[in-house]
């Protein structure tokens, strides 16, 4: 018995072996048959499968396939009369369901995730979210590499915290988009950094909330540079170009500005982090730090010596 069959053994009608008819039923409404005529590999048409073939490829039984359809975990197949035909998207969906079940997700949770996935696919295109439609002016500042992920790979990155709410937030912020049966994350660096923050104990929902706030603040910072560019540099370079500014000229100008803008932002952020983190640590120490946590509920007073040598009582300087 496979992991997915064991995980769903409590569900009514879940079978024991992949690719076999239901035990005791004596029937299989969609028995194994060759792929639909014209769907063979190499002729340029999408490959299609009947139920038994699809179940065998996915490592489940036809009864499990029927169960998933009843739970609306799969989109409807294409039908010719009484025969249902499935395609590569159905196979990818089944493999996603299998992987998520093996990672401990319930079928109800998987249904919610898949619903959020479909909403993301229907409401946003990858090109729209990732800005891939800009053909004239290159993406000179971001220098980010989008990365494609299957739903189970995305779940692995965040240790089971990919909930419908977190998925919807990621789609809304623009961190991820849906393309076919995969996600596209806008930035390898953001993906890796946010994953590490979750591994260190920060909930994904908190990471996403911080990301939304940082997005707003970053837009304000970008507006400062855009205003300088628009006010001082564009008019100057336009006046110096008798034929007007074309895309190549603008790209060249932006290429010159990129390291300067990043240098200023990085320096200011580093200085701000030093100030803010120092203040947070000093406030934490002044309020007892680890001693306050260790003594909580045992005594009414807690004398500690802070970073500056001052003594606090009951958590005050």
PDB file of N, CA and C in Angstrom, residues 126-203:
ATOM      1  N   UNK A 126       0.966  35.422 -15.698  1.00  0.00           N
ATOM      2  CA  UNK A 126       2.359  35.543 -15.298  1.00  0.00           C
ATOM      3  C   UNK A 126       2.981  36.807 -15.856  1.00  0.00           C
ATOM      4  N   UNK A 127       2.748  37.091 -17.111  1.00  0.00           N
ATOM      5  CA  UNK A 127       3.351  38.278 -17.705  1.00  0.00           C
ATOM      6  C   UNK A 127       2.871  39.546 -17.011  1.00  0.00           C
ATOM      7  N   UNK A 128       1.583  39.570 -16.654  1.00  0.00           N
ATOM      8  CA  UNK A 128       1.032  40.757 -15.994  1.00  0.00           C
ATOM      9  C   UNK A 128       1.682  40.978 -14.642  1.00  0.00           C
ATOM     10  N   UNK A 129       1.790  39.904 -13.831  1.00  0.00           N
ATOM     11  CA  UNK A 129       2.328  40.059 -12.485  1.00  0.00           C
ATOM     12  C   UNK A 129       3.823  40.310 -12.474  1.00  0.00           C
ATOM     13  N   UNK A 130       4.543  39.673 -13.359  1.00  0.00           N
ATOM     14  CA  UNK A 130       5.992  39.772 -13.326  1.00  0.00           C
ATOM     15  C   UNK A 130       6.521  40.866 -14.240  1.00  0.00           C
ATOM     16  N   UNK A 131       5.647  41.580 -14.924  1.00  0.00           N
ATOM     17  CA  UNK A 131       6.090  42.676 -15.755  1.00  0.00           C
ATOM     18  C   UNK A 131       6.869  42.222 -16.975  1.00  0.00           C
ATOM     19  N   UNK A 132       6.494  41.089 -17.553  1.00  0.00           N
ATOM     20  CA  UNK A 132       7.274  40.548 -18.659  1.00  0.00           C
ATOM     21  C   UNK A 132       6.849  41.120 -20.009  1.00  0.00           C
ATOM     22  N   UNK A 133       5.896  42.044 -20.004  1.00  0.00           N
ATOM     23  CA  UNK A 133       5.411  42.575 -21.273  1.00  0.00           C
ATOM     24  C   UNK A 133       6.168  43.821 -21.709  1.00  0.00           C
ATOM     25  N   UNK A 134       7.120  44.292 -20.917  1.00  0.00           N
ATOM     26  CA  UNK A 134       7.864  45.485 -21.273  1.00  0.00           C
ATOM     27  C   UNK A 134       8.959  45.124 -22.259  1.00  0.00           C
ATOM     28  N   UNK A 135       8.772  45.490 -23.505  1.00  0.00           N
ATOM     29  CA  UNK A 135       9.724  45.109 -24.535  1.00  0.00           C
ATOM     30  C   UNK A 135      10.737  46.214 -24.827  1.00  0.00           C
ATOM     31  N   UNK A 136      10.371  47.447 -24.533  1.00  0.00           N
ATOM     32  CA  UNK A 136      11.229  48.564 -24.911  1.00  0.00           C
ATOM     33  C   UNK A 136      12.288  48.873 -23.861  1.00  0.00           C
ATOM     34  N   UNK A 137      11.848  48.985 -22.606  1.00  0.00           N
ATOM     35  CA  UNK A 137      12.764  49.344 -21.525  1.00  0.00           C
ATOM     36  C   UNK A 137      13.064  48.105 -20.702  1.00  0.00           C
ATOM     37  N   UNK A 138      14.338  47.756 -20.582  1.00  0.00           N
ATOM     38  CA  UNK A 138      14.717  46.554 -19.864  1.00  0.00           C
ATOM     39  C   UNK A 138      14.536  46.692 -18.365  1.00  0.00           C
ATOM     40  N   UNK A 139      14.540  45.561 -17.658  1.00  0.00           N
ATOM     41  CA  UNK A 139      14.420  45.550 -16.199  1.00  0.00           C
ATOM     42  C   UNK A 139      15.833  45.661 -15.628  1.00  0.00           C
ATOM     43  N   UNK A 140      16.289  46.902 -15.509  1.00  0.00           N
ATOM     44  CA  UNK A 140      17.698  47.141 -15.197  1.00  0.00           C
ATOM     45  C   UNK A 140      17.976  47.228 -13.710  1.00  0.00           C
ATOM     46  N   UNK A 141      16.964  47.489 -12.905  1.00  0.00           N
ATOM     47  CA  UNK A 141      17.197  47.702 -11.483  1.00  0.00           C
ATOM     48  C   UNK A 141      17.018  46.420 -10.671  1.00  0.00           C
ATOM     49  N   UNK A 142      16.011  45.642 -10.996  1.00  0.00           N
ATOM     50  CA  UNK A 142      15.683  44.492 -10.154  1.00  0.00           C
ATOM     51  C   UNK A 142      16.764  43.415 -10.209  1.00  0.00           C
ATOM     52  N   UNK A 143      17.227  43.077 -11.401  1.00  0.00           N
ATOM     53  CA  UNK A 143      18.241  42.025 -11.559  1.00  0.00           C
ATOM     54  C   UNK A 143      17.816  40.732 -10.861  1.00  0.00           C
ATOM     55  N   UNK A 144      16.540  40.410 -10.956  1.00  0.00           N
ATOM     56  CA  UNK A 144      16.018  39.222 -10.291  1.00  0.00           C
ATOM     57  C   UNK A 144      15.791  38.101 -11.303  1.00  0.00           C
ATOM     58  N   UNK A 145      15.876  36.891 -10.817  1.00  0.00           N
ATOM     59  CA  UNK A 145      15.648  35.713 -11.648  1.00  0.00           C
ATOM     60  C   UNK A 145      14.377  35.011 -11.190  1.00  0.00           C
ATOM     61  N   UNK A 146      13.303  35.038 -11.994  1.00  0.00           N
ATOM     62  CA  UNK A 146      12.098  34.279 -11.629  1.00  0.00           C
ATOM     63  C   UNK A 146      12.412  32.792 -11.569  1.00  0.00           C
ATOM     64  N   UNK A 147      11.693  32.081 -10.717  1.00  0.00           N
ATOM     65  CA  UNK A 147      11.914  30.641 -10.563  1.00  0.00           C
ATOM     66  C   UNK A 147      10.584  29.919 -10.615  1.00  0.00           C
ATOM     67  N   UNK A 148      10.534  28.823 -11.337  1.00  0.00           N
ATOM     68  CA  UNK A 148       9.318  28.037 -11.481  1.00  0.00           C
ATOM     69  C   UNK A 148       9.292  26.951 -10.420  1.00  0.00           C
ATOM     70  N   UNK A 149       8.109  26.750  -9.837  1.00  0.00           N
ATOM     71  CA  UNK A 149       7.948  25.769  -8.763  1.00  0.00           C
ATOM     72  C   UNK A 149       6.639  25.012  -8.952  1.00  0.00           C
ATOM     73  N   UNK A 150       6.665  23.716  -8.689  1.00  0.00           N
ATOM     74  CA  UNK A 150       5.411  22.982  -8.602  1.00  0.00           C
ATOM     75  C   UNK A 150       4.764  23.315  -7.259  1.00  0.00           C
ATOM     76  N   UNK A 151       3.464  23.082  -7.107  1.00  0.00           N
ATOM     77  CA  UNK A 151       2.829  23.345  -5.806  1.00  0.00           C
ATOM     78  C   UNK A 151       3.500  22.605  -4.655  1.00  0.00           C
ATOM     79  N   UNK A 152       3.927  21.352  -4.879  1.00  0.00           N
ATOM     80  CA  UNK A 152       4.570  20.631  -3.783  1.00  0.00           C
ATOM     81  C   UNK A 152       5.945  21.196  -3.457  1.00  0.00           C
ATOM     82  N   UNK A 153       6.676  21.700  -4.470  1.00  0.00           N
ATOM     83  CA  UNK A 153       7.968  22.334  -4.208  1.00  0.00           C
ATOM     84  C   UNK A 153       7.788  23.611  -3.401  1.00  0.00           C
ATOM     85  N   UNK A 154       6.745  24.378  -3.721  1.00  0.00           N
ATOM     86  CA  UNK A 154       6.475  25.590  -2.947  1.00  0.00           C
ATOM     87  C   UNK A 154       6.136  25.236  -1.511  1.00  0.00           C
ATOM     88  N   UNK A 155       5.348  24.179  -1.310  1.00  0.00           N
ATOM     89  CA  UNK A 155       4.996  23.745   0.046  1.00  0.00           C
ATOM     90  C   UNK A 155       6.234  23.328   0.821  1.00  0.00           C
ATOM     91  N   UNK A 156       7.174  22.668   0.151  1.00  0.00           N
ATOM     92  CA  UNK A 156       8.405  22.239   0.817  1.00  0.00           C
ATOM     93  C   UNK A 156       9.250  23.423   1.260  1.00  0.00           C
ATOM     94  N   UNK A 157       9.261  24.486   0.470  1.00  0.00           N
ATOM     95  CA  UNK A 157      10.057  25.661   0.813  1.00  0.00           C
ATOM     96  C   UNK A 157       9.626  26.247   2.151  1.00  0.00           C
ATOM     97  N   UNK A 158       8.316  26.168   2.434  1.00  0.00           N
ATOM     98  CA  UNK A 158       7.787  26.860   3.608  1.00  0.00           C
ATOM     99  C   UNK A 158       7.269  25.906   4.668  1.00  0.00           C
ATOM    100  N   UNK A 159       7.719  24.682   4.662  1.00  0.00           N
ATOM    101  CA  UNK A 159       7.484  23.742   5.755  1.00  0.00           C
ATOM    102  C   UNK A 159       6.006  23.631   6.153  1.00  0.00           C
ATOM    103  N   UNK A 160       5.151  23.471   5.174  1.00  0.00           N
ATOM    104  CA  UNK A 160       3.739  23.248   5.451  1.00  0.00           C
ATOM    105  C   UNK A 160       2.929  24.483   5.763  1.00  0.00           C
ATOM    106  N   UNK A 161       3.519  25.687   5.614  1.00  0.00           N
ATOM    107  CA  UNK A 161       2.786  26.918   5.924  1.00  0.00           C
ATOM    108  C   UNK A 161       2.139  27.542   4.695  1.00  0.00           C
ATOM    109  N   UNK A 162       2.115  26.814   3.580  1.00  0.00           N
ATOM    110  CA  UNK A 162       1.449  27.330   2.387  1.00  0.00           C
ATOM    111  C   UNK A 162      -0.046  27.051   2.520  1.00  0.00           C
ATOM    112  N   UNK A 163      -0.742  27.973   3.161  1.00  0.00           N
ATOM    113  CA  UNK A 163      -2.188  27.888   3.348  1.00  0.00           C
ATOM    114  C   UNK A 163      -2.882  28.694   2.255  1.00  0.00           C
ATOM    115  N   UNK A 164      -4.189  28.503   2.065  1.00  0.00           N
ATOM    116  CA  UNK A 164      -4.892  29.329   1.081  1.00  0.00           C
ATOM    117  C   UNK A 164      -4.746  30.821   1.361  1.00  0.00           C
ATOM    118  N   UNK A 165      -4.744  31.203   2.649  1.00  0.00           N
ATOM    119  CA  UNK A 165      -4.601  32.625   2.990  1.00  0.00           C
ATOM    120  C   UNK A 165      -3.223  33.148   2.601  1.00  0.00           C
ATOM    121  N   UNK A 166      -2.175  32.374   2.916  1.00  0.00           N
ATOM    122  CA  UNK A 166      -0.827  32.799   2.565  1.00  0.00           C
ATOM    123  C   UNK A 166      -0.610  32.795   1.056  1.00  0.00           C
ATOM    124  N   UNK A 167      -1.211  31.818   0.392  1.00  0.00           N
ATOM    125  CA  UNK A 167      -1.099  31.764  -1.060  1.00  0.00           C
ATOM    126  C   UNK A 167      -1.776  32.968  -1.700  1.00  0.00           C
ATOM    127  N   UNK A 168      -2.966  33.305  -1.198  1.00  0.00           N
ATOM    128  CA  UNK A 168      -3.682  34.465  -1.730  1.00  0.00           C
ATOM    129  C   UNK A 168      -2.896  35.753  -1.478  1.00  0.00           C
ATOM    130  N   UNK A 169      -2.272  35.867  -0.296  1.00  0.00           N
ATOM    131  CA  UNK A 169      -1.473  37.053   0.014  1.00  0.00           C
ATOM    132  C   UNK A 169      -0.276  37.160  -0.922  1.00  0.00           C
ATOM    133  N   UNK A 170       0.387  36.038  -1.211  1.00  0.00           N
ATOM    134  CA  UNK A 170       1.538  36.043  -2.109  1.00  0.00           C
ATOM    135  C   UNK A 170       1.140  36.452  -3.523  1.00  0.00           C
ATOM    136  N   UNK A 171      -0.012  35.963  -3.971  1.00  0.00           N
ATOM    137  CA  UNK A 171      -0.523  36.349  -5.283  1.00  0.00           C
ATOM    138  C   UNK A 171      -0.863  37.836  -5.316  1.00  0.00           C
ATOM    139  N   UNK A 172      -1.460  38.319  -4.234  1.00  0.00           N
ATOM    140  CA  UNK A 172      -1.884  39.712  -4.179  1.00  0.00           C
ATOM    141  C   UNK A 172      -0.688  40.666  -4.161  1.00  0.00           C
ATOM    142  N   UNK A 173       0.343  40.315  -3.393  1.00  0.00           N
ATOM    143  CA  UNK A 173       1.538  41.157  -3.337  1.00  0.00           C
ATOM    144  C   UNK A 173       2.277  41.127  -4.669  1.00  0.00           C
ATOM    145  N   UNK A 174       2.193  39.995  -5.357  1.00  0.00           N
ATOM    146  CA  UNK A 174       2.910  39.865  -6.613  1.00  0.00           C
ATOM    147  C   UNK A 174       4.171  39.049  -6.500  1.00  0.00           C
ATOM    148  N   UNK A 175       4.354  38.359  -5.375  1.00  0.00           N
ATOM    149  CA  UNK A 175       5.527  37.501  -5.226  1.00  0.00           C
ATOM    150  C   UNK A 175       5.451  36.305  -6.166  1.00  0.00           C
ATOM    151  N   UNK A 176       4.259  35.758  -6.333  1.00  0.00           N
ATOM    152  CA  UNK A 176       4.105  34.596  -7.188  1.00  0.00           C
ATOM    153  C   UNK A 176       2.973  34.821  -8.183  1.00  0.00           C
ATOM    154  N   UNK A 177       3.044  34.084  -9.274  1.00  0.00           N
ATOM    155  CA  UNK A 177       1.975  34.043 -10.269  1.00  0.00           C
ATOM    156  C   UNK A 177       1.771  32.589 -10.652  1.00  0.00           C
ATOM    157  N   UNK A 178       0.648  32.305 -11.257  1.00  0.00           N
ATOM    158  CA  UNK A 178       0.324  30.945 -11.682  1.00  0.00           C
ATOM    159  C   UNK A 178       0.489  30.857 -13.188  1.00  0.00           C
ATOM    160  N   UNK A 179       1.240  29.863 -13.640  1.00  0.00           N
ATOM    161  CA  UNK A 179       1.439  29.641 -15.069  1.00  0.00           C
ATOM    162  C   UNK A 179       1.261  28.152 -15.346  1.00  0.00           C
ATOM    163  N   UNK A 180       0.147  27.798 -15.948  1.00  0.00           N
ATOM    164  CA  UNK A 180      -0.138  26.387 -16.183  1.00  0.00           C
ATOM    165  C   UNK A 180      -0.335  25.654 -14.869  1.00  0.00           C
ATOM    166  N   UNK A 181       0.446  24.602 -14.654  1.00  0.00           N
ATOM    167  CA  UNK A 181       0.354  23.817 -13.423  1.00  0.00           C
ATOM    168  C   UNK A 181       1.481  24.155 -12.458  1.00  0.00           C
ATOM    169  N   UNK A 182       2.102  25.299 -12.648  1.00  0.00           N
ATOM    170  CA  UNK A 182       3.225  25.695 -11.802  1.00  0.00           C
ATOM    171  C   UNK A 182       3.036  27.106 -11.281  1.00  0.00           C
ATOM    172  N   UNK A 183       3.809  27.413 -10.248  1.00  0.00           N
ATOM    173  CA  UNK A 183       3.944  28.781  -9.774  1.00  0.00           C
ATOM    174  C   UNK A 183       5.212  29.377 -10.367  1.00  0.00           C
ATOM    175  N   UNK A 184       5.212  30.686 -10.545  1.00  0.00           N
ATOM    176  CA  UNK A 184       6.429  31.412 -10.907  1.00  0.00           C
ATOM    177  C   UNK A 184       6.667  32.454  -9.826  1.00  0.00           C
ATOM    178  N   UNK A 185       7.764  32.305  -9.083  1.00  0.00           N
ATOM    179  CA  UNK A 185       8.118  33.284  -8.061  1.00  0.00           C
ATOM    180  C   UNK A 185       8.965  34.370  -8.713  1.00  0.00           C
ATOM    181  N   UNK A 186       8.667  35.608  -8.390  1.00  0.00           N
ATOM    182  CA  UNK A 186       9.297  36.723  -9.072  1.00  0.00           C
ATOM    183  C   UNK A 186      10.776  36.870  -8.774  1.00  0.00           C
ATOM    184  N   UNK A 187      11.260  36.291  -7.670  1.00  0.00           N
ATOM    185  CA  UNK A 187      12.638  36.545  -7.261  1.00  0.00           C
ATOM    186  C   UNK A 187      13.218  35.352  -6.516  1.00  0.00           C
ATOM    187  N   UNK A 188      14.301  34.811  -7.041  1.00  0.00           N
ATOM    188  CA  UNK A 188      15.001  33.740  -6.337  1.00  0.00           C
ATOM    189  C   UNK A 188      15.495  34.217  -4.978  1.00  0.00           C
ATOM    190  N   UNK A 189      15.983  35.451  -4.905  1.00  0.00           N
ATOM    191  CA  UNK A 189      16.512  35.958  -3.633  1.00  0.00           C
ATOM    192  C   UNK A 189      15.410  36.118  -2.596  1.00  0.00           C
ATOM    193  N   UNK A 190      14.259  36.637  -3.001  1.00  0.00           N
ATOM    194  CA  UNK A 190      13.150  36.775  -2.065  1.00  0.00           C
ATOM    195  C   UNK A 190      12.640  35.410  -1.614  1.00  0.00           C
ATOM    196  N   UNK A 191      12.589  34.460  -2.537  1.00  0.00           N
ATOM    197  CA  UNK A 191      12.142  33.109  -2.197  1.00  0.00           C
ATOM    198  C   UNK A 191      13.068  32.482  -1.159  1.00  0.00           C
ATOM    199  N   UNK A 192      14.372  32.551  -1.404  1.00  0.00           N
ATOM    200  CA  UNK A 192      15.334  31.947  -0.480  1.00  0.00           C
ATOM    201  C   UNK A 192      15.324  32.643   0.875  1.00  0.00           C
ATOM    202  N   UNK A 193      15.279  33.981   0.864  1.00  0.00           N
ATOM    203  CA  UNK A 193      15.324  34.723   2.119  1.00  0.00           C
ATOM    204  C   UNK A 193      14.068  34.482   2.951  1.00  0.00           C
ATOM    205  N   UNK A 194      12.909  34.518   2.318  1.00  0.00           N
ATOM    206  CA  UNK A 194      11.661  34.311   3.065  1.00  0.00           C
ATOM    207  C   UNK A 194      11.584  32.884   3.595  1.00  0.00           C
ATOM    208  N   UNK A 195      12.084  31.917   2.815  1.00  0.00           N
ATOM    209  CA  UNK A 195      12.105  30.539   3.281  1.00  0.00           C
ATOM    210  C   UNK A 195      12.990  30.388   4.507  1.00  0.00           C
ATOM    211  N   UNK A 196      14.146  31.037   4.520  1.00  0.00           N
ATOM    212  CA  UNK A 196      15.051  30.967   5.671  1.00  0.00           C
ATOM    213  C   UNK A 196      14.428  31.619   6.901  1.00  0.00           C
ATOM    214  N   UNK A 197      13.709  32.714   6.712  1.00  0.00           N
ATOM    215  CA  UNK A 197      13.048  33.366   7.842  1.00  0.00           C
ATOM    216  C   UNK A 197      12.005  32.437   8.468  1.00  0.00           C
ATOM    217  N   UNK A 198      11.268  31.712   7.620  1.00  0.00           N
ATOM    218  CA  UNK A 198      10.283  30.762   8.131  1.00  0.00           C
ATOM    219  C   UNK A 198      10.982  29.631   8.877  1.00  0.00           C
ATOM    220  N   UNK A 199      12.084  29.135   8.341  1.00  0.00           N
ATOM    221  CA  UNK A 199      12.816  28.059   9.000  1.00  0.00           C
ATOM    222  C   UNK A 199      13.361  28.499  10.355  1.00  0.00           C
ATOM    223  N   UNK A 200      13.660  29.784  10.500  1.00  0.00           N
ATOM    224  CA  UNK A 200      14.187  30.286  11.769  1.00  0.00           C
ATOM    225  C   UNK A 200      13.087  30.569  12.784  1.00  0.00           C
ATOM    226  N   UNK A 201      11.828  30.387  12.385  1.00  0.00           N
ATOM    227  CA  UNK A 201      10.744  30.482  13.358  1.00  0.00           C
ATOM    228  C   UNK A 201       9.756  31.602  13.159  1.00  0.00           C
ATOM    229  N   UNK A 202       9.908  32.405  12.103  1.00  0.00           N
ATOM    230  CA  UNK A 202       8.948  33.479  11.847  1.00  0.00           C
ATOM    231  C   UNK A 202       7.819  32.916  10.981  1.00  0.00           C
ATOM    232  N   UNK A 203       6.565  33.030  11.408  1.00  0.00           N
ATOM    233  CA  UNK A 203       5.457  32.486  10.601  1.00  0.00           C
ATOM    234  C   UNK A 203       5.429  33.110   9.208  1.00  0.00           C
TER     235      UNK A 203
END
